[in-house]
mmCIF file of C-alpha atoms and ligand atoms in Angstrom:
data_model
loop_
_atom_site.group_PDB
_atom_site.id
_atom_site.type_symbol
_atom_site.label_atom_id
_atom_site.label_comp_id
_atom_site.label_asym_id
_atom_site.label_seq_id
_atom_site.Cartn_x
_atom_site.Cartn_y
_atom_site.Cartn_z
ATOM 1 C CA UNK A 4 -106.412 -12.476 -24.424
ATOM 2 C CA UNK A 5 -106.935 -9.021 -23.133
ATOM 3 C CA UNK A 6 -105.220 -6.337 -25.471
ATOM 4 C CA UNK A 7 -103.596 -3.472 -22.929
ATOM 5 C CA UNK A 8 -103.656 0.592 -25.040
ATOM 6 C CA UNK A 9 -100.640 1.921 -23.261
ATOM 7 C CA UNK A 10 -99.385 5.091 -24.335
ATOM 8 C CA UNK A 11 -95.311 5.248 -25.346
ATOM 9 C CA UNK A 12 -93.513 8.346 -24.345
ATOM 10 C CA UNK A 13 -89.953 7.738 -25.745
ATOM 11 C CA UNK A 14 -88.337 11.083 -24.234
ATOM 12 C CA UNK A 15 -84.982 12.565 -24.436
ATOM 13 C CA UNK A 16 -81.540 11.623 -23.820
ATOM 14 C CA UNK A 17 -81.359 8.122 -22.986
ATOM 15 C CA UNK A 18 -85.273 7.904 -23.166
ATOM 16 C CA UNK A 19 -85.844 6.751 -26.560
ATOM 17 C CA UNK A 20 -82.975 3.057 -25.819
ATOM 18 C CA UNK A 21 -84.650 2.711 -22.297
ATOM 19 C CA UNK A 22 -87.838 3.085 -23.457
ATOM 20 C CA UNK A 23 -87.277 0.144 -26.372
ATOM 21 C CA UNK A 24 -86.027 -1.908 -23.773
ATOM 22 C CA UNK A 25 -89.314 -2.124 -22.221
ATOM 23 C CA UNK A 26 -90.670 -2.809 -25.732
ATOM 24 C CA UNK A 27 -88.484 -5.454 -26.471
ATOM 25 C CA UNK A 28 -88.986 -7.120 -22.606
ATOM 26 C CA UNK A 29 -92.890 -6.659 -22.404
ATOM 27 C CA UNK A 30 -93.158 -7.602 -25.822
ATOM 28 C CA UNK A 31 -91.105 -11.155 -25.177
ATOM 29 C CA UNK A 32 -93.250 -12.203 -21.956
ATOM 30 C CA UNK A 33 -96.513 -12.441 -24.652
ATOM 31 C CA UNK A 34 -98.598 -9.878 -22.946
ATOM 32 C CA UNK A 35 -100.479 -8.219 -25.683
ATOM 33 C CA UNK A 36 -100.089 -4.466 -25.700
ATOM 34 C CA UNK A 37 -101.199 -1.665 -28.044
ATOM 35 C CA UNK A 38 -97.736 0.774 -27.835
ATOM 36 C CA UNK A 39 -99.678 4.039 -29.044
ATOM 37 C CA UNK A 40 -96.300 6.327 -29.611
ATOM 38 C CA UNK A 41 -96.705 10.253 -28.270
ATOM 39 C CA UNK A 42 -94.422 12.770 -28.106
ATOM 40 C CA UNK A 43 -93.074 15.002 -24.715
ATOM 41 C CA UNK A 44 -90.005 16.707 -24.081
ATOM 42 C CA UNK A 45 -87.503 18.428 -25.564
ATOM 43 C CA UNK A 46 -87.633 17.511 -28.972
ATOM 44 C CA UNK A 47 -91.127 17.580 -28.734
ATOM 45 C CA UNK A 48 -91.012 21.757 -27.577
ATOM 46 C CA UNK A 49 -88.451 22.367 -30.620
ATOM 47 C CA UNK A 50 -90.972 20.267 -33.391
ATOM 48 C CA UNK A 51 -94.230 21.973 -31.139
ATOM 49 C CA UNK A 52 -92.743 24.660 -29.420
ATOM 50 C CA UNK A 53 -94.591 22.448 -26.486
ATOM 51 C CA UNK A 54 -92.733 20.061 -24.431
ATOM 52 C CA UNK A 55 -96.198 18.423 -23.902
ATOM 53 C CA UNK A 56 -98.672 18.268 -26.664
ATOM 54 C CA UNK A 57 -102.338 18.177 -25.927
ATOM 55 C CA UNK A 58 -102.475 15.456 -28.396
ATOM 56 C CA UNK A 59 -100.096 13.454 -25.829
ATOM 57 C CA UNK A 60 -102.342 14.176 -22.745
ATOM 58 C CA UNK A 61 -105.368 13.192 -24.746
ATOM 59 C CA UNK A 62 -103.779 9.870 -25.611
ATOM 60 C CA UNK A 63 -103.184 8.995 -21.627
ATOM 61 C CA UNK A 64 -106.484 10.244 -20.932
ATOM 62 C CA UNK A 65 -108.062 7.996 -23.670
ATOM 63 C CA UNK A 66 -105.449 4.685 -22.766
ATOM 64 C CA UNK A 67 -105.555 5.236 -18.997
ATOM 65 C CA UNK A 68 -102.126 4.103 -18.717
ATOM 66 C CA UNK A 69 -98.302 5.626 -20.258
ATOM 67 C CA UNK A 70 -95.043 4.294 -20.313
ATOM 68 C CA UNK A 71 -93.358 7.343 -20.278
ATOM 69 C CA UNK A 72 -89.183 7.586 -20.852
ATOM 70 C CA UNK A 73 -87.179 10.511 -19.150
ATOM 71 C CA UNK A 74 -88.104 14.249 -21.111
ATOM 72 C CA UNK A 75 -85.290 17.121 -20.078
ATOM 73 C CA UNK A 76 -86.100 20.261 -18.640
ATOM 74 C CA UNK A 77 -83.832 23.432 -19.264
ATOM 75 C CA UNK A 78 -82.233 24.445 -16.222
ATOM 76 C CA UNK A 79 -82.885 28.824 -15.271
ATOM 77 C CA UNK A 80 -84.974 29.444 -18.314
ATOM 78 C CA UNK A 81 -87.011 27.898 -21.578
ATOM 79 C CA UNK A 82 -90.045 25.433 -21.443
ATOM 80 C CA UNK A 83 -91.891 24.496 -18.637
ATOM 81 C CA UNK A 84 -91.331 20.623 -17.403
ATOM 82 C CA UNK A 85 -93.209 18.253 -19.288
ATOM 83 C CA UNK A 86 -93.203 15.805 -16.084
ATOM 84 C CA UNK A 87 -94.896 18.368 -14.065
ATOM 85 C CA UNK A 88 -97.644 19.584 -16.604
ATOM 86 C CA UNK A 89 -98.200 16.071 -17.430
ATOM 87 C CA UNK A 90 -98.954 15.126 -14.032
ATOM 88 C CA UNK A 91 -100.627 18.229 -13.667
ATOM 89 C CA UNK A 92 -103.252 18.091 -16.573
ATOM 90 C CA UNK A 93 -103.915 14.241 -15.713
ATOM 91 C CA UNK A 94 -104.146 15.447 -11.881
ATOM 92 C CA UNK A 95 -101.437 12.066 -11.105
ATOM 93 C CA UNK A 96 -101.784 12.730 -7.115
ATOM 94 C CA UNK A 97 -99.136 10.125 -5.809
ATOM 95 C CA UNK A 98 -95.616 9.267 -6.769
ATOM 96 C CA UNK A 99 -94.416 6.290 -5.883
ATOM 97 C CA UNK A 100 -90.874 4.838 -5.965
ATOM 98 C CA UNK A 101 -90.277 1.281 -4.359
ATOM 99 C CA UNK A 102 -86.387 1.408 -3.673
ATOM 100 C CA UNK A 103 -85.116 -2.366 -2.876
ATOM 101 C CA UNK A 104 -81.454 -3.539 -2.473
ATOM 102 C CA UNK A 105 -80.586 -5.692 -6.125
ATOM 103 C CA UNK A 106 -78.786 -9.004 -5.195
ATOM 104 C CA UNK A 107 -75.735 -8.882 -7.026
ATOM 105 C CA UNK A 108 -75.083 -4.741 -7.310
ATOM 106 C CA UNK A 109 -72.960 -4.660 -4.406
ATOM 107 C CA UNK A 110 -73.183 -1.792 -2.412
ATOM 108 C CA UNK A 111 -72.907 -0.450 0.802
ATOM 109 C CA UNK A 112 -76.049 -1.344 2.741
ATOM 110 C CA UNK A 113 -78.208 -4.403 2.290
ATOM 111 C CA UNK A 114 -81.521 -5.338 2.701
ATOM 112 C CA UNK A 115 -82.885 -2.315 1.814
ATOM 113 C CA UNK A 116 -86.771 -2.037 1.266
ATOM 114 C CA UNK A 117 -88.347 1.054 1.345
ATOM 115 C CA UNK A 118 -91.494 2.982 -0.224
ATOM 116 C CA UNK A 119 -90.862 6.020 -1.239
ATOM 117 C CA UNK A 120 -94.931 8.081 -1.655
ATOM 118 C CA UNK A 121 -94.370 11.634 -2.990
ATOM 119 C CA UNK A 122 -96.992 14.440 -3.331
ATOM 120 C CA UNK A 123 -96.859 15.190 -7.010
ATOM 121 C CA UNK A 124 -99.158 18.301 -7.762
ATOM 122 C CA UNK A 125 -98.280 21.497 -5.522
ATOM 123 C CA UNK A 126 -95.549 22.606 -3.445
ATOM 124 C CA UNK A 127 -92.968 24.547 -4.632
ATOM 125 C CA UNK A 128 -93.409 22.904 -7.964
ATOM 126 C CA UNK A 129 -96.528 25.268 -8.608
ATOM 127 C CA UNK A 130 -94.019 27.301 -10.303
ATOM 128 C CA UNK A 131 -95.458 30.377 -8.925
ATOM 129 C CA UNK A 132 -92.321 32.787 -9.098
ATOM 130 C CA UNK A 133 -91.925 35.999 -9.363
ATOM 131 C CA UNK A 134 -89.754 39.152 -9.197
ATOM 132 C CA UNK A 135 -90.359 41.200 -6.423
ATOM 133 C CA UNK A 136 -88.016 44.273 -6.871
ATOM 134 C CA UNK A 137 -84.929 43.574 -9.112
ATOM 135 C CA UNK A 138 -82.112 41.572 -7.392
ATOM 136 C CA UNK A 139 -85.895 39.607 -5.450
ATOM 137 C CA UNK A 140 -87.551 36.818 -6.426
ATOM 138 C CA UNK A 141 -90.583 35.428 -4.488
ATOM 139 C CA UNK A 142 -91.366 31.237 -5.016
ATOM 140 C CA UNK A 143 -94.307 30.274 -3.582
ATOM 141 C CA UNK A 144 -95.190 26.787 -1.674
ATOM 142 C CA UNK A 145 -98.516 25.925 -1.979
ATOM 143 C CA UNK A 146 -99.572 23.464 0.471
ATOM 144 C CA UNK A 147 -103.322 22.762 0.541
ATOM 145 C CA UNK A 148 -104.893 20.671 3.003
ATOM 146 C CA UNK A 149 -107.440 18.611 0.116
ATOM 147 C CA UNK A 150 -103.894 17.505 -1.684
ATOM 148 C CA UNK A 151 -101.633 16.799 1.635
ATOM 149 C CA UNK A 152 -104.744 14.122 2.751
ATOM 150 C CA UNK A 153 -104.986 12.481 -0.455
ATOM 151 C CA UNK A 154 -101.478 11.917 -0.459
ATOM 152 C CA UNK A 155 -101.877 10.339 2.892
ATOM 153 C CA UNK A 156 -105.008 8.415 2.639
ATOM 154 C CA UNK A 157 -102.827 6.885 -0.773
ATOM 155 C CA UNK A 158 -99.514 6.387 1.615
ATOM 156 C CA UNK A 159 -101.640 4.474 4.266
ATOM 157 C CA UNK A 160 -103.935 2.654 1.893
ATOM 158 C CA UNK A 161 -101.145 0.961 -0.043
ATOM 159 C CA UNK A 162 -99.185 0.187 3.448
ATOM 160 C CA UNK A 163 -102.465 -2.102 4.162
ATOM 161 C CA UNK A 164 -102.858 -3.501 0.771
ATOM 162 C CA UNK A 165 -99.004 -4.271 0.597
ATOM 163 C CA UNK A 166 -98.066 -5.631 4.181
ATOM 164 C CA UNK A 167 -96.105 -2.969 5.100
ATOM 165 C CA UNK A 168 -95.987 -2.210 8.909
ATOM 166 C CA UNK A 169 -94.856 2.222 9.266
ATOM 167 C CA UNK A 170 -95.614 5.388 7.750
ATOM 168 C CA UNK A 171 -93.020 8.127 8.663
ATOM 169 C CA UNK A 172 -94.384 11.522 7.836
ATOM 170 C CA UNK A 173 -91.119 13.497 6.377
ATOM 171 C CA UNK A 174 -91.166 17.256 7.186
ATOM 172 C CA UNK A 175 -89.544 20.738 8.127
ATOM 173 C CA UNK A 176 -92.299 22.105 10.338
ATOM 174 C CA UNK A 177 -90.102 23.685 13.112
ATOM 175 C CA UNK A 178 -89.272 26.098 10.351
ATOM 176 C CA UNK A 179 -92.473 26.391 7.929
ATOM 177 C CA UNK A 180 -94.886 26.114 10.298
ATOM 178 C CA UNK A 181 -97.798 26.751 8.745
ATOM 179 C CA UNK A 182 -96.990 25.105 5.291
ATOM 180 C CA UNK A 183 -95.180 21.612 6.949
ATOM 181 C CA UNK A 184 -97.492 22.715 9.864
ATOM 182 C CA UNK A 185 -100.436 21.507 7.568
ATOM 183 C CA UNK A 186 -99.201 18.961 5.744
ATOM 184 C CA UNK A 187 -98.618 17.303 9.246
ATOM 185 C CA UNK A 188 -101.925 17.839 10.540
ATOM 186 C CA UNK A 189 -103.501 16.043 7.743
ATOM 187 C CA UNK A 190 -100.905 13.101 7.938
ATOM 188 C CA UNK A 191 -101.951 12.865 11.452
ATOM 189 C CA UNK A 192 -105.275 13.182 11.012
ATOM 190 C CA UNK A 193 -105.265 9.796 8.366
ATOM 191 C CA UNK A 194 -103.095 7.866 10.852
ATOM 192 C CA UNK A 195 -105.683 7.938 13.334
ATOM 193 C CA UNK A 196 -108.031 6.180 11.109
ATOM 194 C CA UNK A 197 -105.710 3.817 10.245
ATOM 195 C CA UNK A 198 -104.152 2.394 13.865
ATOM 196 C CA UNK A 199 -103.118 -0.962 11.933
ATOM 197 C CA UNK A 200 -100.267 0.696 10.514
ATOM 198 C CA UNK A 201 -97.879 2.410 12.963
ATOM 199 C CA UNK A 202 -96.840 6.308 12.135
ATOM 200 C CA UNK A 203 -94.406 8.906 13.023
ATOM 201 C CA UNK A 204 -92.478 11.463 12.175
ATOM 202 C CA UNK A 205 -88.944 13.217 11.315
ATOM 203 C CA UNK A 206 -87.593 16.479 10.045
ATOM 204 C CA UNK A 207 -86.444 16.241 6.677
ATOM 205 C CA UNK A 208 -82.749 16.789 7.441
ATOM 206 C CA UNK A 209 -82.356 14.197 9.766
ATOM 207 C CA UNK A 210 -84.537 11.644 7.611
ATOM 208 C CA UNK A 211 -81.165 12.117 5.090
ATOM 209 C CA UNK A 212 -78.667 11.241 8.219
ATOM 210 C CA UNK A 213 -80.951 8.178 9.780
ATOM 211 C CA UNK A 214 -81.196 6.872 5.629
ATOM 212 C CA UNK A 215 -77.354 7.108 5.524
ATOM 213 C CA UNK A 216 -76.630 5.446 8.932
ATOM 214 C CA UNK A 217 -79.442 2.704 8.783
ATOM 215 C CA UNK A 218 -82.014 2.539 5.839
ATOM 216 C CA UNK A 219 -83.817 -0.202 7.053
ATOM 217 C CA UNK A 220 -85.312 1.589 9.579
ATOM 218 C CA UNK A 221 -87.723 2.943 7.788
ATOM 219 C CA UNK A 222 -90.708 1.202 5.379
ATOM 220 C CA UNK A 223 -93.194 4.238 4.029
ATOM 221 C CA UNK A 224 -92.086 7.702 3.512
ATOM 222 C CA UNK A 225 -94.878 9.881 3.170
ATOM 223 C CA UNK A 226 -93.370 13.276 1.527
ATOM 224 C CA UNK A 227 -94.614 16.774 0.236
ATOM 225 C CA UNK A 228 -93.276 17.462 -3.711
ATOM 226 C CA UNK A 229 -89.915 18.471 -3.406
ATOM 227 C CA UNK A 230 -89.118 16.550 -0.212
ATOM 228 C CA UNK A 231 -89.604 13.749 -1.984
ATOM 229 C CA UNK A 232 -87.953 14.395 -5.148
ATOM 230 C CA UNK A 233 -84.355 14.952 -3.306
ATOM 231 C CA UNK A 234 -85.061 12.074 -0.602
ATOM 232 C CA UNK A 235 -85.675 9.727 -3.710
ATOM 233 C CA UNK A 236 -82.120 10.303 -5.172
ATOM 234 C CA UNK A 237 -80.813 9.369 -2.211
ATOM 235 C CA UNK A 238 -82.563 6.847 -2.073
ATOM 236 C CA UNK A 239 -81.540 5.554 -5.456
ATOM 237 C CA UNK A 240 -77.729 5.902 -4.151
ATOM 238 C CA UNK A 241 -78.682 3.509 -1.449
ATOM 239 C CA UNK A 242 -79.267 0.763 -3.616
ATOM 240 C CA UNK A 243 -77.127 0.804 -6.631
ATOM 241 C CA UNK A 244 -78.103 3.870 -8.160
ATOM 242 C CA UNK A 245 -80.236 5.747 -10.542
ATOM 243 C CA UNK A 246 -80.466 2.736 -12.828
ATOM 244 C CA UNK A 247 -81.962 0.930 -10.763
ATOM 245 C CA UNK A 248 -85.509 2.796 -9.262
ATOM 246 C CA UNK A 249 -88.955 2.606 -10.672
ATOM 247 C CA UNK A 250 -91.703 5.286 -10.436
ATOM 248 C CA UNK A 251 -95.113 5.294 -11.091
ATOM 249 C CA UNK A 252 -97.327 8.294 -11.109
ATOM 250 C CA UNK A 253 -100.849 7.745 -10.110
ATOM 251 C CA UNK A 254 -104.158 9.250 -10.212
ATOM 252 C CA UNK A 255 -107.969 8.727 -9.985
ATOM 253 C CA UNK A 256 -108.282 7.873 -13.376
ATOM 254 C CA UNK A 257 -105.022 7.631 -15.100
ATOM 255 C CA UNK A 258 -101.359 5.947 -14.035
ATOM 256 C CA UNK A 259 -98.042 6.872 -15.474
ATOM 257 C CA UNK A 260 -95.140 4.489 -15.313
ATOM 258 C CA UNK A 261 -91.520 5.826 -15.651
ATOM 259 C CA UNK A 262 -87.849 5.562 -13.906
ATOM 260 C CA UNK A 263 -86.982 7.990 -11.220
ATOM 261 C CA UNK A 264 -83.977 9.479 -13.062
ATOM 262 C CA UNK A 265 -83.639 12.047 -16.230
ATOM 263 C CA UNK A 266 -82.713 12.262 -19.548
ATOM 264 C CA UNK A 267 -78.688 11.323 -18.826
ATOM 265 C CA UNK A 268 -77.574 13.234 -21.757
ATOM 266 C CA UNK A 269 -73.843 12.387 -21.020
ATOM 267 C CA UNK A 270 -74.579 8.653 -21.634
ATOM 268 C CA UNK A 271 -77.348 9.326 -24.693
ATOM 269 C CA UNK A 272 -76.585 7.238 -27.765
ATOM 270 C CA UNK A 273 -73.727 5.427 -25.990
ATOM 271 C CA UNK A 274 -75.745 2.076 -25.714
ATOM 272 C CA UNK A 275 -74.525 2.662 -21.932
ATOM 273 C CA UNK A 276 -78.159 3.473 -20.355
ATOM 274 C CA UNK A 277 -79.516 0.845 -17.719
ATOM 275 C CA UNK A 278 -82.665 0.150 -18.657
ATOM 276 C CA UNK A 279 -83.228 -1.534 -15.234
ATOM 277 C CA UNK A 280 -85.162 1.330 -13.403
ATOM 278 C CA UNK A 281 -87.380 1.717 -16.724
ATOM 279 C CA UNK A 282 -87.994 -2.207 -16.648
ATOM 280 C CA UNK A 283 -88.611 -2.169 -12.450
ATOM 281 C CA UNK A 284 -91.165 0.438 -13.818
ATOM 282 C CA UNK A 285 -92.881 -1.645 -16.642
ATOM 283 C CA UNK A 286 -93.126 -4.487 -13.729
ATOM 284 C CA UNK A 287 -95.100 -2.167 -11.533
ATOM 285 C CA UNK A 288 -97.503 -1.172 -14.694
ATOM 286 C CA UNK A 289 -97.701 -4.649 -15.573
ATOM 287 C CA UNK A 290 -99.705 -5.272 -11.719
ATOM 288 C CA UNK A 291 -101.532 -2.167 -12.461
ATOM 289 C CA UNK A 292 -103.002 -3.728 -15.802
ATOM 290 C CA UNK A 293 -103.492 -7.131 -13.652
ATOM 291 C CA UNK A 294 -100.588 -8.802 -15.234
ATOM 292 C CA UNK A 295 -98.867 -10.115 -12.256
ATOM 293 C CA UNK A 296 -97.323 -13.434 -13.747
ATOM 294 C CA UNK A 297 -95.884 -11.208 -17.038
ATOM 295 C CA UNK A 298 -94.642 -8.616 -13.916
ATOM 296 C CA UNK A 299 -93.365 -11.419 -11.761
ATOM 297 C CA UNK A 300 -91.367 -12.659 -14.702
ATOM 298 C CA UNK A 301 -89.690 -9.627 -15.621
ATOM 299 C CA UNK A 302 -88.648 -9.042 -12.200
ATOM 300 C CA UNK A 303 -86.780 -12.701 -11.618
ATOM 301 C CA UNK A 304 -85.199 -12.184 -15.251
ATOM 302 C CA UNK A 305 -83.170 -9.186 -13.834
ATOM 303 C CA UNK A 306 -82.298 -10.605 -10.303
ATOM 304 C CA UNK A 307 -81.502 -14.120 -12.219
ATOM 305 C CA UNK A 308 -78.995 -12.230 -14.365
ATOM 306 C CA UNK A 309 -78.060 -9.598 -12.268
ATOM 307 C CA UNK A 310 -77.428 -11.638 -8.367
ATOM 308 C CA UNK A 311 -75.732 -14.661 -11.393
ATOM 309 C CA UNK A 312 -73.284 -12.442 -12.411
ATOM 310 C CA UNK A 313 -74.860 -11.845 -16.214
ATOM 311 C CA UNK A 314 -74.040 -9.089 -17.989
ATOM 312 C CA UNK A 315 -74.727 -5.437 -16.866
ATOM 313 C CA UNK A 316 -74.031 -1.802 -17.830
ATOM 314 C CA UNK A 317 -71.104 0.416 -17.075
ATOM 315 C CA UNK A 318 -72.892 2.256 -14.153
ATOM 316 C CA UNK A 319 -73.129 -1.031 -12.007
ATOM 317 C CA UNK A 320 -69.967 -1.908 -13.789
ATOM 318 C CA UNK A 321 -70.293 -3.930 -16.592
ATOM 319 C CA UNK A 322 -69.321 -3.376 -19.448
ATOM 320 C CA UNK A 323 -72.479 -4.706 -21.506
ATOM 321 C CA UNK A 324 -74.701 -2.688 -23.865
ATOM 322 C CA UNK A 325 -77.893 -1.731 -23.190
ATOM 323 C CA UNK A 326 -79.006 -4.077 -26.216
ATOM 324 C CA UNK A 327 -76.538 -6.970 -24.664
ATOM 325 C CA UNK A 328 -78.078 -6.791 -21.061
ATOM 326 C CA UNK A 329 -81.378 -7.131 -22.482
ATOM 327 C CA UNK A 330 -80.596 -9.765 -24.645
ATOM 328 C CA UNK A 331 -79.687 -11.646 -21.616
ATOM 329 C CA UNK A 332 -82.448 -10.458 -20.039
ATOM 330 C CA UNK A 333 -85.604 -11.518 -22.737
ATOM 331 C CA UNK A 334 -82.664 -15.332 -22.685
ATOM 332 C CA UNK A 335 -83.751 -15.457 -18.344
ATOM 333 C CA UNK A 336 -87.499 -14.719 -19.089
HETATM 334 P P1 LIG B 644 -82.171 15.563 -16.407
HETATM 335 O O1 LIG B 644 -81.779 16.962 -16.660
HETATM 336 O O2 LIG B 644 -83.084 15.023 -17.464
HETATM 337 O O3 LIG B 644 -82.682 15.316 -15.019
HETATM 338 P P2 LIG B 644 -79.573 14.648 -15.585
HETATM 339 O O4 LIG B 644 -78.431 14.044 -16.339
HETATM 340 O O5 LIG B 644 -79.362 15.950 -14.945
HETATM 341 O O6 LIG B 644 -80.833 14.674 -16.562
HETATM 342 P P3 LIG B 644 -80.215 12.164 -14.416
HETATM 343 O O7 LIG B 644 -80.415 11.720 -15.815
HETATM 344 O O8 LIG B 644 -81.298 11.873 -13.450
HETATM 345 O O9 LIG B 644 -79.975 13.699 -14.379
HETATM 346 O O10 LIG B 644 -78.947 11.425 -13.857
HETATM 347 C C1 LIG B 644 -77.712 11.930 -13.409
HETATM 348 C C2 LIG B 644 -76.598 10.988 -13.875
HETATM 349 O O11 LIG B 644 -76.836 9.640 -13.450
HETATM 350 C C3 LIG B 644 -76.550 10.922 -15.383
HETATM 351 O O12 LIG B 644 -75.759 11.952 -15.879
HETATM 352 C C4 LIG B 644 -75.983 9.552 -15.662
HETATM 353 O O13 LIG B 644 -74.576 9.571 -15.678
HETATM 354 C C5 LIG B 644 -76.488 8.720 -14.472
HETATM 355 N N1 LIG B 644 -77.686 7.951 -14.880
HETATM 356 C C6 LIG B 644 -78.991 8.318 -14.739
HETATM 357 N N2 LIG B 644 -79.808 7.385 -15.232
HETATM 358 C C7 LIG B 644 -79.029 6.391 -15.688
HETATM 359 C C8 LIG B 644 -79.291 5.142 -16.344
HETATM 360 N N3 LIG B 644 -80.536 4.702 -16.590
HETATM 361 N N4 LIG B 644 -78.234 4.370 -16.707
HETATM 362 C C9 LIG B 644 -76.982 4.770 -16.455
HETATM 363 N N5 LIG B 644 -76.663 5.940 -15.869
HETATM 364 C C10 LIG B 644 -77.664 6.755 -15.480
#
């Protein structure tokens, strides 16, 4: 049996009960994993006075593959994000977040099944900022042409490999011309070598109105950094929540698994965290390390409990634990 090295960020906040819950889950369908344990975050940057350790990106370079729990960033001021430098230093190009409707999580819409594929290097997120005069600060968007058609080529090559029939191109080019203007041109440029899948196109502000009215109207959305970052929360709200929505970060080389929301410090140490979104997650890296069966497993444990009326957490709510859902969770595997 193949041994997998996966590196184990635990986080902050709620990161260090969701991030045992995948232990505990991928542990109990027999998949045989190496958990190599590596620090990020906040408690990381007061022990290093670093919220990400070169030890930690050597680990992920050396595995290939993380589990990584939430890490907080100070709002205004303090460290730099540990999520952004991480996917910076292992250059992890695409972000993507499969949002699905859960059977049983009732909610407002149903059937939802949408891709969200989010540029994860540049953008606004270069964290180029600066004072201009006092009472001015400049932020700078970097768009670059090499980044905006790798993005693409990824949105459009995993529509093929997984069935899926649109790519919709998510933009505010009316107004940044240039930046949007280019990030456009190179999404258009991919679509025409890939006429199996269809493509078009919306401004950013009405993508959030059409995703209210009618989610299921869309299947890829292909978005710059930050785009895709606020589109993915709401996202998330169409479908049950934050709880709920896997990531994974991908590159060339290395792939980082993790759940689309933070570091919840109103919940942390409650036992109230759903570890769903961080399980959804350790599904996705479970196909990654060609462990479908283990992934498939996990996956009909949570709708078995979950659509049967099993236990869950207070935010879809329950009133289970954390450790209580997964118990009944690991009992459905
Ligand atoms: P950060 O600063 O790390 O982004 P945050 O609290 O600002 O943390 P999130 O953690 O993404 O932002 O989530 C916002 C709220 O959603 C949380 O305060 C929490 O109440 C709820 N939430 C997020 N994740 C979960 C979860 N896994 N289980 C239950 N509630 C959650």
């Amino acid at each position: 049996m193949t041994c997998h090295a996966v590196v184990l960020i635990p986080g902050d906040g709620i990161g260090p009960e969701v991030v045992e819950a995948v232990v505990r889950v991928v542990n109990a369908t027999g998949v045989a994993i190496d958990w190599r344990r590596a620090e990020a975050g906040a408690a990381a940057a007061a022990r290093n006075g670093t919220a990400l350790p070169e030890s930690t990106i050597d680990a992920v370079r050396a595995a290939g593959v993380a589990f990584k729990g939430p890490t907080a960033t100070p709002i205004g001021g303090g460290f730099a994000s540990a999520n952004v430098a991480l996917r910076r230093a292992l250059d992890l190009y695409a972000n993507l977040r499969p949002v699905r409707s859960q059977e049983g999580v009732p909610t407002r819409y149903q059937d939802v099944d949408l891709v969200v594929v989010r540029e994860n290097t540049e953008d606004l997120y270069s964290g180029i900022e600066h004072i201009v005069v006092p009472g001015v600060v400049e932020s700078l968007k970097i768009i670059t042409e090499r980044a905006s058609t790798r993005i693409a080529e990824f949105a459009f090559a995993y529509a093929e490999r997984e069935g899926r029939q649109r790519v919709t191109a998510v933009h505010k080019a009316n107004i940044m011309k240039m930046s949007d203007g280019l990030f456009l041109d190179c999404c258009r440029r991919v679509a025409r070598a890939h006429p199996a899948i269809a493509y078009d196109e919306i401004i950013v502000d009405a993508c959030c109105m059409r995703l209210v009215e009618n989610p299921r109207r869309f299947d890829v959305l292909l978005l710059e950094n930050l785009y895709g970052d606020i589109v993915s929360d709401l996202c998330a709200g169409l479908v049950g929540g934050l709880g709920l929505v896997p990531g994974a970060n991908l590159g060339d080389t290395c792939a980082v698994f993790e759940a689309v929301h933070g570091s919840a410090p109103d919940i942390a140490g409650k036992g109230a965290a759903n570890p769903t979104a961080c399980l959804r997650s350790a599904s996705l890296m479970l196909r990654h390390l060609r462990e479908p069966e283990a992934a498939l497993r996990i996956d009909r444990a949570i709708d078995r409990v979950l659509a049967g009326g099993g236990p869950r957490t207070p935010d879809l709510g329950g009133d289970a634990t954390t450790t209580r859902y997964v118990d009944a969770l690991i009992a459905a595997l």
